[in-house]
Short mmCIF file of N, CA, C and O in Angstrom, two decimals:
data_model
loop_
_atom_site.label_atom_id
_atom_site.label_comp_id
_atom_site.label_asym_id
_atom_site.label_seq_id
_atom_site.Cartn_x
_atom_site.Cartn_y
_atom_site.Cartn_z
N ASP A 1 99.00 98.02 84.73
CA ASP A 1 97.84 98.11 85.60
C ASP A 1 98.03 97.14 86.76
O ASP A 1 98.19 95.93 86.56
N ILE A 2 98.00 97.65 87.96
CA ILE A 2 98.28 96.83 89.14
C ILE A 2 97.21 95.76 89.36
O ILE A 2 97.50 94.65 89.80
N ARG A 3 95.97 96.08 89.02
CA ARG A 3 94.91 95.08 89.17
C ARG A 3 95.14 93.89 88.23
O ARG A 3 95.02 92.74 88.65
N GLU A 4 95.50 94.17 86.99
CA GLU A 4 95.78 93.09 86.05
C GLU A 4 96.96 92.25 86.51
O GLU A 4 96.95 91.02 86.40
N GLU A 5 97.99 92.90 87.05
CA GLU A 5 99.15 92.18 87.56
C GLU A 5 98.77 91.30 88.75
O GLU A 5 99.21 90.15 88.86
N LEU A 6 97.94 91.83 89.63
CA LEU A 6 97.49 91.07 90.79
C LEU A 6 96.65 89.87 90.37
O LEU A 6 96.84 88.75 90.88
N GLU A 7 95.74 90.07 89.43
CA GLU A 7 94.92 88.97 88.94
C GLU A 7 95.78 87.92 88.26
O GLU A 7 95.59 86.72 88.46
N ALA A 8 96.78 88.36 87.47
CA ALA A 8 97.68 87.43 86.80
C ALA A 8 98.49 86.62 87.82
O ALA A 8 98.73 85.42 87.63
N PHE A 9 98.90 87.25 88.91
CA PHE A 9 99.63 86.59 89.98
C PHE A 9 98.83 85.41 90.53
O PHE A 9 99.34 84.28 90.65
N PHE A 10 97.55 85.64 90.82
CA PHE A 10 96.70 84.57 91.33
C PHE A 10 96.43 83.52 90.25
O PHE A 10 96.41 82.32 90.55
N ASP A 11 96.22 83.96 89.01
CA ASP A 11 95.94 83.03 87.92
C ASP A 11 97.12 82.09 87.68
O ASP A 11 96.94 80.89 87.46
N VAL A 12 98.34 82.61 87.69
CA VAL A 12 99.54 81.79 87.48
C VAL A 12 99.66 80.74 88.58
O VAL A 12 99.93 79.56 88.31
N HIS A 13 99.44 81.15 89.82
CA HIS A 13 99.50 80.18 90.92
C HIS A 13 98.43 79.11 90.75
O HIS A 13 98.71 77.92 91.00
N ARG A 14 97.23 79.51 90.35
CA ARG A 14 96.16 78.53 90.15
C ARG A 14 96.55 77.53 89.06
O ARG A 14 96.42 76.32 89.23
N GLU A 15 97.08 78.04 87.94
CA GLU A 15 97.46 77.17 86.83
C GLU A 15 98.61 76.24 87.19
O GLU A 15 98.68 75.12 86.68
N CYS A 16 99.50 76.69 88.06
CA CYS A 16 100.65 75.87 88.47
C CYS A 16 100.34 74.97 89.66
O CYS A 16 101.18 74.16 90.06
N GLY A 17 99.16 75.14 90.23
CA GLY A 17 98.79 74.34 91.39
C GLY A 17 99.52 74.74 92.66
O GLY A 17 99.64 73.97 93.59
N SER A 18 100.02 75.97 92.68
CA SER A 18 100.73 76.45 93.86
C SER A 18 99.88 77.45 94.63
O SER A 18 98.83 77.88 94.16
N HIS A 19 100.35 77.82 95.79
CA HIS A 19 99.63 78.72 96.67
C HIS A 19 100.31 80.07 96.71
O HIS A 19 101.50 80.15 97.03
N PRO A 20 99.60 81.17 96.38
CA PRO A 20 100.23 82.49 96.49
C PRO A 20 100.52 82.81 97.96
O PRO A 20 99.63 82.77 98.80
N GLY A 21 101.78 83.07 98.26
CA GLY A 21 102.18 83.27 99.65
C GLY A 21 101.84 84.63 100.21
O GLY A 21 101.74 84.80 101.42
N GLY A 22 101.64 85.62 99.37
CA GLY A 22 101.29 86.95 99.86
C GLY A 22 101.65 88.03 98.87
O GLY A 22 102.33 87.78 97.87
N ILE A 23 101.18 89.22 99.14
CA ILE A 23 101.48 90.38 98.32
C ILE A 23 101.90 91.52 99.24
O ILE A 23 101.59 91.53 100.42
N HIS A 24 102.63 92.46 98.69
CA HIS A 24 103.02 93.65 99.45
C HIS A 24 102.62 94.87 98.64
O HIS A 24 102.99 95.00 97.47
N LEU A 25 101.84 95.76 99.24
CA LEU A 25 101.40 96.98 98.58
C LEU A 25 101.69 98.17 99.49
O LEU A 25 101.55 98.07 100.71
N GLU A 26 102.10 99.26 98.91
CA GLU A 26 102.26 100.51 99.66
C GLU A 26 100.93 101.24 99.55
O GLU A 26 100.40 101.44 98.47
N MET A 27 100.35 101.63 100.71
CA MET A 27 99.06 102.30 100.68
C MET A 27 98.95 103.31 101.80
O MET A 27 99.72 103.30 102.75
N THR A 28 97.98 104.21 101.66
CA THR A 28 97.72 105.22 102.67
C THR A 28 96.23 105.52 102.69
O THR A 28 95.53 105.28 101.70
N GLY A 29 95.75 106.05 103.78
CA GLY A 29 94.35 106.46 103.88
C GLY A 29 94.12 107.83 103.29
O GLY A 29 92.98 108.29 103.17
N LYS A 30 95.20 108.50 102.88
CA LYS A 30 95.08 109.84 102.30
C LYS A 30 94.59 109.76 100.86
O LYS A 30 94.77 108.77 100.18
N ASP A 31 94.02 110.85 100.39
CA ASP A 31 93.53 110.93 99.01
C ASP A 31 94.66 111.37 98.09
O ASP A 31 94.63 112.45 97.51
N VAL A 32 95.69 110.53 97.99
CA VAL A 32 96.84 110.86 97.14
C VAL A 32 96.59 110.40 95.71
O VAL A 32 95.70 109.60 95.45
N THR A 33 97.39 110.93 94.79
CA THR A 33 97.32 110.52 93.39
C THR A 33 98.71 110.06 92.96
O THR A 33 99.36 110.67 92.13
N GLU A 34 99.17 108.98 93.56
CA GLU A 34 100.53 108.49 93.31
C GLU A 34 100.57 107.26 92.42
O GLU A 34 101.62 106.91 91.90
N CYS A 35 99.43 106.59 92.24
CA CYS A 35 99.33 105.41 91.38
C CYS A 35 98.17 105.61 90.41
O CYS A 35 97.09 106.03 90.82
N LEU A 36 98.39 105.30 89.16
CA LEU A 36 97.34 105.42 88.16
C LEU A 36 96.26 104.37 88.38
O LEU A 36 96.53 103.29 88.88
N GLY A 37 95.04 104.70 87.98
CA GLY A 37 93.97 103.72 87.97
C GLY A 37 92.99 103.87 89.11
O GLY A 37 93.01 104.82 89.88
N GLY A 38 92.11 102.88 89.18
CA GLY A 38 91.03 102.87 90.15
C GLY A 38 89.72 103.07 89.44
O GLY A 38 89.62 103.88 88.52
N ASP A 39 88.72 102.31 89.85
CA ASP A 39 87.40 102.41 89.23
C ASP A 39 86.67 103.68 89.62
O ASP A 39 86.05 104.33 88.80
N ASN A 40 86.72 104.00 90.90
CA ASN A 40 85.98 105.15 91.41
C ASN A 40 86.96 106.30 91.65
O ASN A 40 87.91 106.14 92.39
N GLU A 41 86.68 107.41 91.03
CA GLU A 41 87.56 108.57 91.15
C GLU A 41 88.99 108.18 90.80
O GLU A 41 89.94 108.50 91.51
N GLY A 42 89.14 107.44 89.72
CA GLY A 42 90.45 106.93 89.31
C GLY A 42 91.45 108.04 89.02
O GLY A 42 91.10 109.15 88.63
N VAL A 43 92.71 107.72 89.21
CA VAL A 43 93.80 108.65 88.97
C VAL A 43 94.23 108.51 87.51
O VAL A 43 94.41 107.41 87.01
N THR A 44 94.40 109.64 86.84
CA THR A 44 94.79 109.67 85.44
C THR A 44 96.16 110.33 85.32
O THR A 44 96.72 110.82 86.30
N LEU A 45 96.70 110.36 84.12
CA LEU A 45 97.99 111.02 83.92
C LEU A 45 97.88 112.53 84.12
O LEU A 45 98.74 113.15 84.72
N GLU A 46 96.81 113.10 83.61
CA GLU A 46 96.62 114.55 83.69
C GLU A 46 95.18 114.86 84.08
O GLU A 46 94.34 113.99 84.14
N GLY A 47 94.91 116.12 84.35
CA GLY A 47 93.55 116.55 84.66
C GLY A 47 93.32 116.71 86.14
O GLY A 47 94.24 116.75 86.95
N GLU A 48 92.02 116.80 86.50
CA GLU A 48 91.60 117.04 87.88
C GLU A 48 92.12 115.98 88.84
O GLU A 48 92.46 116.27 89.98
N ARG A 49 92.17 114.72 88.41
CA ARG A 49 92.70 113.62 89.23
C ARG A 49 94.03 113.15 88.66
O ARG A 49 94.39 111.99 88.72
N GLY A 50 94.81 114.08 88.10
CA GLY A 50 96.09 113.77 87.49
C GLY A 50 97.13 113.32 88.50
O GLY A 50 97.09 113.70 89.68
N LEU A 51 98.06 112.54 88.02
CA LEU A 51 99.11 111.96 88.85
C LEU A 51 99.83 113.00 89.70
O LEU A 51 100.12 112.78 90.87
N ALA A 52 100.10 114.18 89.15
CA ALA A 52 100.89 115.18 89.86
C ALA A 52 100.08 116.03 90.85
O ALA A 52 100.66 116.77 91.64
N THR A 53 98.75 115.91 90.85
CA THR A 53 97.94 116.81 91.68
C THR A 53 98.13 116.60 93.18
O THR A 53 98.10 117.56 93.94
N LYS A 54 98.31 115.37 93.61
CA LYS A 54 98.50 115.08 95.04
C LYS A 54 99.57 114.01 95.22
O LYS A 54 99.42 113.05 95.97
N TYR A 55 100.67 114.17 94.53
CA TYR A 55 101.79 113.23 94.64
C TYR A 55 102.66 113.71 95.78
O TYR A 55 103.39 114.68 95.67
N GLU A 56 102.58 113.04 96.95
CA GLU A 56 103.21 113.53 98.17
C GLU A 56 104.42 112.73 98.62
O GLU A 56 105.18 113.20 99.46
N THR A 57 104.59 111.51 98.14
CA THR A 57 105.65 110.65 98.66
C THR A 57 107.02 111.02 98.10
O THR A 57 107.12 111.56 97.00
N HIS A 58 108.03 110.75 98.88
CA HIS A 58 109.41 110.92 98.42
C HIS A 58 110.06 109.56 98.23
O HIS A 58 111.26 109.47 98.01
N CYS A 59 109.27 108.51 98.34
CA CYS A 59 109.77 107.14 98.23
C CYS A 59 108.87 106.38 97.26
O CYS A 59 108.57 106.87 96.19
N ASP A 60 108.41 105.20 97.65
CA ASP A 60 107.56 104.39 96.78
C ASP A 60 106.17 105.00 96.66
O ASP A 60 105.60 105.44 97.66
N PRO A 61 105.60 105.01 95.45
CA PRO A 61 104.22 105.50 95.30
C PRO A 61 103.25 104.60 96.05
O PRO A 61 103.45 103.40 96.15
N ARG A 62 102.20 105.23 96.60
CA ARG A 62 101.22 104.51 97.42
C ARG A 62 99.85 104.52 96.75
O ARG A 62 99.49 105.46 96.06
N LEU A 63 99.09 103.47 97.01
CA LEU A 63 97.68 103.45 96.62
C LEU A 63 96.92 104.33 97.60
O LEU A 63 97.25 104.38 98.79
N ASN A 64 95.90 105.03 97.10
CA ASN A 64 95.06 105.81 98.02
C ASN A 64 94.01 104.88 98.64
O ASN A 64 93.96 103.69 98.34
N ALA A 65 93.19 105.42 99.51
CA ALA A 65 92.22 104.61 100.25
C ALA A 65 91.27 103.86 99.32
O ALA A 65 91.02 102.66 99.52
N VAL A 66 90.75 104.53 98.31
CA VAL A 66 89.78 103.88 97.40
C VAL A 66 90.47 102.79 96.59
O VAL A 66 89.95 101.68 96.45
N GLN A 67 91.66 103.09 96.06
CA GLN A 67 92.40 102.09 95.30
C GLN A 67 92.73 100.87 96.16
O GLN A 67 92.65 99.74 95.71
N SER A 68 93.09 101.12 97.42
CA SER A 68 93.43 100.03 98.35
C SER A 68 92.23 99.12 98.58
O SER A 68 92.36 97.88 98.56
N LEU A 69 91.06 99.71 98.79
CA LEU A 69 89.86 98.90 99.00
C LEU A 69 89.49 98.11 97.75
O LEU A 69 89.09 96.94 97.83
N GLU A 70 89.63 98.74 96.60
CA GLU A 70 89.32 98.03 95.36
C GLU A 70 90.22 96.81 95.19
O GLU A 70 89.75 95.73 94.82
N LEU A 71 91.52 96.96 95.51
CA LEU A 71 92.42 95.83 95.39
C LEU A 71 92.14 94.78 96.47
O LEU A 71 92.29 93.58 96.23
N ALA A 72 91.73 95.22 97.64
CA ALA A 72 91.38 94.27 98.70
C ALA A 72 90.22 93.38 98.24
O ALA A 72 90.23 92.16 98.47
N PHE A 73 89.23 93.97 97.59
CA PHE A 73 88.11 93.18 97.08
C PHE A 73 88.56 92.27 95.95
O PHE A 73 88.10 91.13 95.84
N CYS A 74 89.49 92.74 95.13
CA CYS A 74 90.03 91.90 94.05
C CYS A 74 90.73 90.68 94.64
O CYS A 74 90.52 89.56 94.19
N VAL A 75 91.56 90.89 95.66
CA VAL A 75 92.25 89.79 96.33
C VAL A 75 91.24 88.83 96.95
O VAL A 75 91.35 87.61 96.81
N ALA A 76 90.23 89.37 97.62
CA ALA A 76 89.21 88.53 98.25
C ALA A 76 88.50 87.66 97.21
O ALA A 76 88.27 86.47 97.44
N GLU A 77 88.17 88.24 96.07
CA GLU A 77 87.49 87.48 95.02
C GLU A 77 88.38 86.37 94.49
O GLU A 77 87.94 85.24 94.28
N LYS A 78 89.67 86.67 94.29
CA LYS A 78 90.60 85.66 93.79
C LYS A 78 90.82 84.54 94.81
O LYS A 78 90.93 83.38 94.45
N MET A 79 90.85 84.91 96.08
CA MET A 79 91.02 83.89 97.12
C MET A 79 89.78 82.99 97.20
O MET A 79 89.89 81.78 97.39
N ARG A 80 88.61 83.59 97.04
CA ARG A 80 87.37 82.80 97.06
C ARG A 80 87.34 81.86 95.86
O ARG A 80 86.94 80.71 95.98
N GLU A 81 87.77 82.35 94.70
CA GLU A 81 87.83 81.50 93.51
C GLU A 81 88.77 80.32 93.76
O GLU A 81 88.45 79.19 93.38
N ALA A 82 89.92 80.59 94.36
CA ALA A 82 90.90 79.53 94.62
C ALA A 82 90.35 78.47 95.56
O ALA A 82 90.73 77.31 95.47
N GLN A 83 89.44 78.86 96.43
CA GLN A 83 88.83 77.92 97.38
C GLN A 83 87.57 77.28 96.81
O GLN A 83 86.91 76.50 97.50
N GLY A 84 87.21 77.64 95.59
CA GLY A 84 86.03 77.06 94.97
C GLY A 84 84.73 77.69 95.43
O GLY A 84 83.66 77.13 95.21
N LEU A 85 84.81 78.85 96.07
CA LEU A 85 83.61 79.55 96.52
C LEU A 85 83.16 80.50 95.43
O LEU A 85 83.97 81.14 94.78
N SER A 86 81.86 80.62 95.25
CA SER A 86 81.36 81.43 94.14
C SER A 86 80.59 82.66 94.58
O SER A 86 79.94 83.29 93.77
N LEU A 87 80.64 83.02 95.86
CA LEU A 87 79.91 84.19 96.32
C LEU A 87 80.43 85.43 95.61
O LEU A 87 81.62 85.69 95.58
N ASP A 88 79.53 86.18 95.02
CA ASP A 88 79.89 87.40 94.33
C ASP A 88 79.99 88.53 95.35
O ASP A 88 79.02 88.85 96.03
N LEU A 89 81.16 89.16 95.44
CA LEU A 89 81.37 90.23 96.41
C LEU A 89 80.94 91.59 95.89
O LEU A 89 81.07 92.58 96.57
N ALA A 90 80.38 91.64 94.68
CA ALA A 90 80.00 92.93 94.10
C ALA A 90 78.99 93.67 94.97
O ALA A 90 79.09 94.88 95.16
N ASP A 91 78.00 92.96 95.51
CA ASP A 91 77.00 93.61 96.36
C ASP A 91 77.64 94.17 97.62
O ASP A 91 77.30 95.26 98.08
N GLU A 92 78.59 93.44 98.20
CA GLU A 92 79.27 93.92 99.40
C GLU A 92 80.11 95.15 99.07
O GLU A 92 80.20 96.07 99.86
N LYS A 93 80.73 95.17 97.89
CA LYS A 93 81.55 96.31 97.47
C LYS A 93 80.69 97.55 97.34
O LYS A 93 81.05 98.61 97.82
N VAL A 94 79.53 97.43 96.72
CA VAL A 94 78.63 98.56 96.57
C VAL A 94 78.21 99.07 97.94
O VAL A 94 78.20 100.27 98.20
N SER A 95 77.88 98.16 98.84
CA SER A 95 77.47 98.54 100.18
C SER A 95 78.59 99.28 100.90
O SER A 95 78.36 100.30 101.55
N LEU A 96 79.82 98.80 100.77
CA LEU A 96 80.96 99.44 101.41
C LEU A 96 81.20 100.82 100.82
O LEU A 96 81.45 101.78 101.53
N GLU A 97 81.09 100.96 99.50
CA GLU A 97 81.30 102.25 98.86
C GLU A 97 80.26 103.26 99.34
O GLU A 97 80.58 104.41 99.61
N LEU A 98 79.02 102.82 99.47
CA LEU A 98 77.97 103.72 99.95
C LEU A 98 78.24 104.14 101.39
O LEU A 98 78.05 105.29 101.76
N THR A 99 78.70 103.21 102.20
CA THR A 99 79.01 103.52 103.60
C THR A 99 80.14 104.52 103.69
O THR A 99 80.10 105.44 104.49
N MET A 100 81.16 104.37 102.85
CA MET A 100 82.31 105.28 102.88
C MET A 100 81.94 106.69 102.48
O MET A 100 82.53 107.64 102.94
N ARG A 101 80.99 106.85 101.60
CA ARG A 101 80.63 108.17 101.09
C ARG A 101 79.71 108.94 102.03
O ARG A 101 79.50 110.10 101.87
N VAL A 102 79.10 108.26 102.98
CA VAL A 102 78.16 108.90 103.89
C VAL A 102 78.90 109.77 104.88
O VAL A 102 79.98 109.62 105.26
#
């Protein structure tokens, strides 16, 4: 699970007292199904949102727009934690999701 790996990346740096220098993700604004997971309209192995239904890349698999935003919020939350800030971004995430669906 990419989210768990991303969270572990930040947690390890926090525990070691080091600074995460950055991450690299392949992503697209298209509604592709190239990476498993996602909270909203998540991609599964099979079915209506199955991995093979919209697998378009000939290279590295990409996160779709919703998966990309979910990970962006995950990174933002981890960065805020690292800075000792406790603002919960959940309300902002809900607001953004509602805006995207309109």
